[in-house]
XYZ file of C-alpha atoms in Angstrom:
367
model
C -36.952 47.614 -18.848
C -38.364 46.996 -15.327
C -40.449 43.915 -16.250
C -37.035 42.189 -18.239
C -35.359 43.101 -15.772
C -37.615 41.615 -12.999
C -37.745 38.279 -15.056
C -34.194 37.609 -15.103
C -33.942 37.915 -11.340
C -36.602 35.558 -10.629
C -35.399 32.787 -13.465
C -31.579 32.997 -11.761
C -33.067 32.726 -8.448
C -35.015 29.200 -9.862
C -32.135 28.228 -11.051
C -29.873 28.646 -8.347
C -30.505 25.586 -6.177
C -30.156 23.248 -9.947
C -26.941 24.234 -9.205
C -26.040 23.583 -5.714
C -24.629 20.040 -4.615
C -26.999 18.173 -2.503
C -26.091 16.369 0.415
C -26.135 12.988 -0.857
C -23.569 13.795 -3.307
C -20.800 15.450 -0.961
C -21.754 12.979 1.831
C -20.569 10.326 -0.969
C -17.355 12.094 -2.308
C -16.296 13.093 1.501
C -16.902 8.603 1.972
C -14.696 8.505 -0.804
C -11.990 11.254 -0.053
C -11.887 10.455 3.824
C -11.118 6.727 2.538
C -7.968 7.343 1.100
C -7.149 9.260 4.133
C -7.391 6.599 6.236
C -5.663 4.459 3.927
C -2.384 5.799 3.271
C -2.319 6.927 6.859
C -2.580 2.994 8.324
C 1.443 1.991 7.497
C 2.147 4.776 8.830
C 0.260 4.952 12.006
C 1.123 1.439 12.832
C 5.054 2.171 12.344
C 5.357 5.847 14.332
C 2.618 5.030 17.138
C 3.610 7.386 19.678
C 4.221 6.450 23.511
C 1.436 5.560 25.706
C -0.336 8.008 28.673
C 2.766 6.660 30.802
C 5.784 7.368 28.191
C 6.563 4.411 27.557
C 6.889 2.389 24.348
C 3.834 0.673 22.167
C 3.056 -2.336 20.990
C 1.606 -2.603 17.621
C -1.343 -4.419 18.924
C -1.733 -2.897 21.912
C -5.009 -3.602 24.098
C -7.231 -0.351 24.342
C -5.307 2.294 26.634
C -1.927 1.092 26.241
C -1.629 1.871 22.564
C 0.133 5.465 21.151
C -1.025 8.208 20.788
C -1.175 8.931 17.166
C -2.359 5.078 16.883
C -5.196 6.573 19.913
C -6.319 9.305 17.198
C -5.662 7.386 14.397
C -8.571 4.858 15.949
C -10.964 7.474 16.702
C -11.002 8.836 13.617
C -12.002 5.508 12.191
C -14.767 5.474 14.622
C -15.925 8.630 13.152
C -15.677 7.602 10.021
C -17.778 4.787 10.440
C -20.434 5.925 11.960
C -21.085 8.408 9.579
C -20.608 4.851 7.183
C -24.139 3.824 9.113
C -25.766 7.254 8.778
C -24.133 7.491 5.304
C -26.432 4.113 4.120
C -29.150 4.391 6.503
C -29.978 7.337 3.910
C -29.622 9.914 6.562
C -26.925 12.168 4.848
C -27.125 15.100 6.954
C -25.657 13.616 9.966
C -23.476 11.193 8.251
C -22.230 14.133 6.087
C -21.604 15.876 9.905
C -19.577 12.906 11.210
C -17.153 13.054 7.988
C -16.179 16.427 8.420
C -15.172 15.553 12.254
C -13.184 12.806 10.928
C -11.923 15.129 8.079
C -10.734 17.143 11.182
C -9.025 14.491 12.779
C -7.016 13.550 10.342
C -5.798 16.973 9.368
C -4.783 17.485 13.230
C -2.771 14.129 12.527
C -1.341 14.574 9.426
C -0.303 17.976 10.741
C 1.758 16.221 13.237
C 3.107 13.645 11.117
C 4.455 15.426 8.138
C 6.626 17.594 10.959
C 7.505 14.122 12.621
C 8.414 13.181 8.995
C 10.567 16.670 8.316
C 12.951 15.748 11.830
C 13.199 12.075 10.991
C 14.221 12.220 7.409
C 16.849 15.840 7.919
C 18.111 13.276 11.038
C 18.643 10.812 8.847
C 20.261 13.313 6.037
C 22.490 14.251 8.713
C 23.944 11.177 10.113
C 23.954 9.709 7.195
C 26.619 11.708 5.671
C 28.988 11.506 8.901
C 31.062 8.294 10.104
C 28.541 5.330 11.170
C 31.971 3.647 13.050
C 33.849 6.057 14.268
C 36.566 3.496 15.742
C 36.427 2.210 11.999
C 39.467 3.882 9.765
C 38.150 2.594 6.878
C 34.772 4.740 7.665
C 34.686 7.655 5.720
C 32.305 11.203 5.983
C 30.742 12.301 3.186
C 32.966 15.568 3.037
C 36.101 12.989 3.592
C 34.623 11.392 0.449
C 34.058 14.621 -1.995
C 38.321 15.486 -1.173
C 39.799 12.345 -1.045
C 38.257 10.084 -3.867
C 37.944 12.438 -6.704
C 39.709 12.624 -9.674
C 42.189 15.051 -8.528
C 42.772 13.261 -5.359
C 45.793 12.005 -4.214
C 44.295 8.766 -4.060
C 43.215 8.140 -7.806
C 45.898 9.996 -9.344
C 48.907 8.377 -7.038
C 47.017 5.400 -5.899
C 44.639 4.014 -7.718
C 45.308 5.269 -11.082
C 48.788 4.397 -10.682
C 50.074 1.579 -13.538
C 51.548 -1.338 -11.686
C 53.210 -4.810 -12.705
C 51.004 -7.032 -10.414
C 52.086 -9.339 -8.566
C 55.435 -8.184 -8.496
C 53.943 -4.842 -7.392
C 51.947 -5.018 -4.412
C 48.364 -2.626 -4.310
C 49.376 0.651 -2.470
C 45.785 0.580 -1.178
C 43.205 -1.807 0.553
C 40.541 -2.894 -2.039
C 37.702 -2.258 0.687
C 38.248 1.657 -0.024
C 37.580 1.369 -3.780
C 33.930 1.396 -3.315
C 34.484 4.856 -2.247
C 35.737 6.666 -5.384
C 32.913 4.230 -7.332
C 30.425 5.619 -5.653
C 31.340 9.719 -4.977
C 29.169 10.378 -7.620
C 26.022 8.833 -6.622
C 26.712 9.513 -2.718
C 26.779 13.074 -3.669
C 23.912 12.879 -5.879
C 21.943 11.345 -3.039
C 22.701 13.854 -1.017
C 21.811 16.881 -3.275
C 18.122 15.334 -3.626
C 18.054 14.275 0.238
C 18.141 17.947 0.446
C 16.438 18.580 -2.378
C 13.537 17.075 -1.290
C 13.959 18.063 2.468
C 13.309 21.364 1.209
C 10.214 21.113 -0.595
C 8.654 19.021 2.030
C 9.151 21.827 4.835
C 7.632 24.679 2.620
C 4.024 22.216 1.173
C 4.148 22.165 5.407
C 4.275 25.642 5.494
C 1.807 26.817 2.441
C -0.838 24.375 4.402
C -0.703 26.401 7.723
C -0.582 29.201 5.773
C -3.959 28.620 4.536
C -5.757 30.086 7.850
C -3.616 33.020 8.004
C -4.377 34.276 4.275
C -8.424 33.682 4.989
C -10.011 37.564 5.376
C -11.395 37.835 9.174
C -15.008 37.269 8.424
C -13.880 33.877 6.635
C -13.628 30.269 8.228
C -11.903 27.407 7.160
C -14.379 25.305 5.207
C -14.164 21.873 4.639
C -12.136 22.389 0.783
C -9.700 24.189 2.456
C -9.115 21.394 5.017
C -8.721 19.159 2.345
C -6.540 21.503 0.535
C -4.488 21.515 3.714
C -4.750 17.619 4.268
C -2.869 17.588 0.669
C -0.682 19.426 1.069
C 0.811 17.537 4.677
C 0.701 14.159 2.711
C 3.000 16.210 0.016
C 4.940 16.509 2.722
C 4.914 13.307 4.340
C 6.172 12.066 0.890
C 8.572 14.398 -0.285
C 10.238 13.582 3.371
C 9.924 9.778 2.736
C 11.861 10.212 -0.454
C 14.791 12.457 2.027
C 14.823 9.318 4.123
C 15.421 7.134 0.717
C 17.999 9.071 -0.342
C 19.920 8.274 3.050
C 18.708 5.147 3.276
C 20.729 5.334 -0.665
C 24.265 7.109 1.014
C 24.303 4.284 3.976
C 24.179 1.390 1.140
C 26.469 2.722 -1.272
C 29.115 3.757 1.948
C 28.901 0.382 3.431
C 28.145 -2.619 1.463
C 30.102 -5.116 3.158
C 28.279 -4.607 6.209
C 25.198 -7.895 4.959
C 28.621 -10.201 4.941
C 26.203 -11.529 8.338
C 23.600 -12.763 5.865
C 26.238 -15.018 3.985
C 27.851 -17.270 6.909
C 26.150 -19.590 8.920
C 27.376 -18.115 12.267
C 25.848 -14.753 11.699
C 28.878 -12.768 12.126
C 29.899 -9.557 10.617
C 33.056 -9.626 8.446
C 36.718 -9.522 10.095
C 38.785 -6.056 9.599
C 41.557 -5.157 10.448
C 42.646 -2.559 13.219
C 45.331 0.981 12.891
C 47.445 -1.654 13.854
C 47.139 -4.165 11.255
C 45.971 -6.547 13.894
C 43.129 -8.482 13.098
C 39.315 -7.485 14.835
C 37.125 -10.761 14.266
C 34.100 -10.469 13.465
C 30.678 -10.179 15.659
C 27.474 -11.889 15.574
C 24.463 -10.008 14.845
C 21.160 -9.806 15.682
C 17.637 -8.339 14.196
C 15.302 -7.158 16.554
C 17.284 -8.978 19.435
C 18.118 -12.188 17.775
C 20.986 -13.819 16.228
C 20.769 -17.289 14.042
C 21.653 -18.092 10.745
C 19.762 -15.798 8.195
C 21.283 -17.515 5.532
C 18.529 -20.209 5.752
C 15.717 -17.752 6.368
C 13.749 -18.369 3.342
C 12.588 -14.415 3.661
C 16.069 -13.068 2.850
C 15.302 -13.370 -0.380
C 11.766 -12.628 -0.338
C 11.699 -10.358 -3.481
C 14.462 -8.862 -5.379
C 15.255 -6.003 -2.933
C 16.265 -7.033 0.652
C 13.844 -6.142 3.347
C 14.719 -3.417 5.575
C 15.087 -5.601 9.417
C 17.426 -7.559 7.092
C 19.382 -4.724 6.156
C 22.730 -3.577 8.868
C 24.036 -0.745 6.495
C 20.833 1.439 7.950
C 21.669 1.533 11.312
C 19.112 0.233 13.561
C 16.926 2.986 15.035
C 16.131 4.245 10.997
C 15.228 0.351 9.542
C 11.824 1.247 10.835
C 12.060 4.439 8.211
C 13.538 2.092 5.589
C 10.444 -0.152 5.771
C 8.056 2.621 6.119
C 9.877 4.195 2.610
C 7.874 1.107 1.206
C 4.792 1.460 2.784
C 5.490 -1.752 4.390
C 4.733 -2.383 8.488
C 8.848 -2.788 10.163
C 6.711 -5.248 13.176
C 4.520 -7.250 10.921
C 7.830 -7.931 8.567
C 9.582 -8.528 11.819
C 7.442 -11.164 12.964
C 7.171 -12.650 9.609
C 10.313 -12.707 8.536
C 12.530 -12.495 11.388
C 10.547 -14.789 13.735
C 7.914 -16.653 10.752
C 4.886 -16.585 12.554
C 3.324 -18.591 10.046
C 6.152 -21.260 9.449
C 6.465 -22.972 12.379
C 7.968 -26.404 11.073
C 10.617 -23.980 8.895
C 11.466 -22.158 12.756
C 11.946 -25.142 14.346
C 13.845 -26.588 12.135
C 16.181 -23.767 11.980
C 15.686 -22.815 15.570
C 14.970 -19.539 15.354
C 14.316 -18.280 19.031
C 10.982 -16.866 20.085
C 10.461 -13.106 20.420
C 11.683 -11.302 23.155
C 9.575 -9.910 25.754
C 8.541 -5.663 25.118
C 11.295 -4.488 27.038
C 12.967 -7.140 27.729
C 16.825 -6.884 28.853
C 17.908 -10.408 27.664
C 18.620 -11.333 24.602
C 17.552 -14.654 23.418
C 20.383 -17.901 22.168
C 20.356 -19.589 19.186
């Protein structure tokens, strides 16, 4: 009996290395994993680069030492990853795997901070979308006012909008531009519901990622598998926060369908309106990234079926970078290519498109 037990134990010991994963396999798997993370981080970091060492905003292609703090961390992670690639292809898998683990640690710290940033911005966008964008405009309504004033049982629907009248002998008792609140009421409320649902899930995903280390035993340390799990949760929180931002953007689009009127006239002006006294208020020229010109002739305005973020002034200017980021696009690159026509100099001259203003410039280019 003792002899058979000894033979069994020896066989198990001999078979153990057969089931252990080789360093080369670990290096290969980590190389693919990190490349996926870096690719997903690229547009995020380019849109939210962070301030430089002096606390100033940074340009997309800022020189070394002037890049934003998030961009600096991202470039450092890329550098370490590249070192790991060199070792990997040399066949030095042990050193390669060590570099990949350093890169993984840097990505974990970046995604932890970025997930918090995305959640805070999504929460801010949702709160702002629910309020009035222009308090001086009597036609602008907060979301709660829309729910109260434009539902089926409201005064507007029962005694104003749905009241039969004999045109043209009886005049309309409401401004036709007010009717969209009634038509869009359900969609606006549904986007609010989904926006906060996505926001809650994003917060839960981030909280679960932070709990990983707390749930370990005292003798345990974070392993690469734990870090991968946390990074995946952080990316999950980022993408859920993006969904929440998309719902906030939808609320803006549903509440302010007339704000993009400037795209249809050569003067690039907003639509004229009336104030509380009935006096006409002239429209004002619209500036996109500090530039005003005839946007209706811009070939990139109708580049695809979805209006690009920089041209959609229904969304406040401070959130257009989020509008682009939701689609995985880089706002500054789109701005250069579509507003300033970086690669179409002949069309730029024909349309008299001004040069891009310098970073931090207080002067506005004129048409």
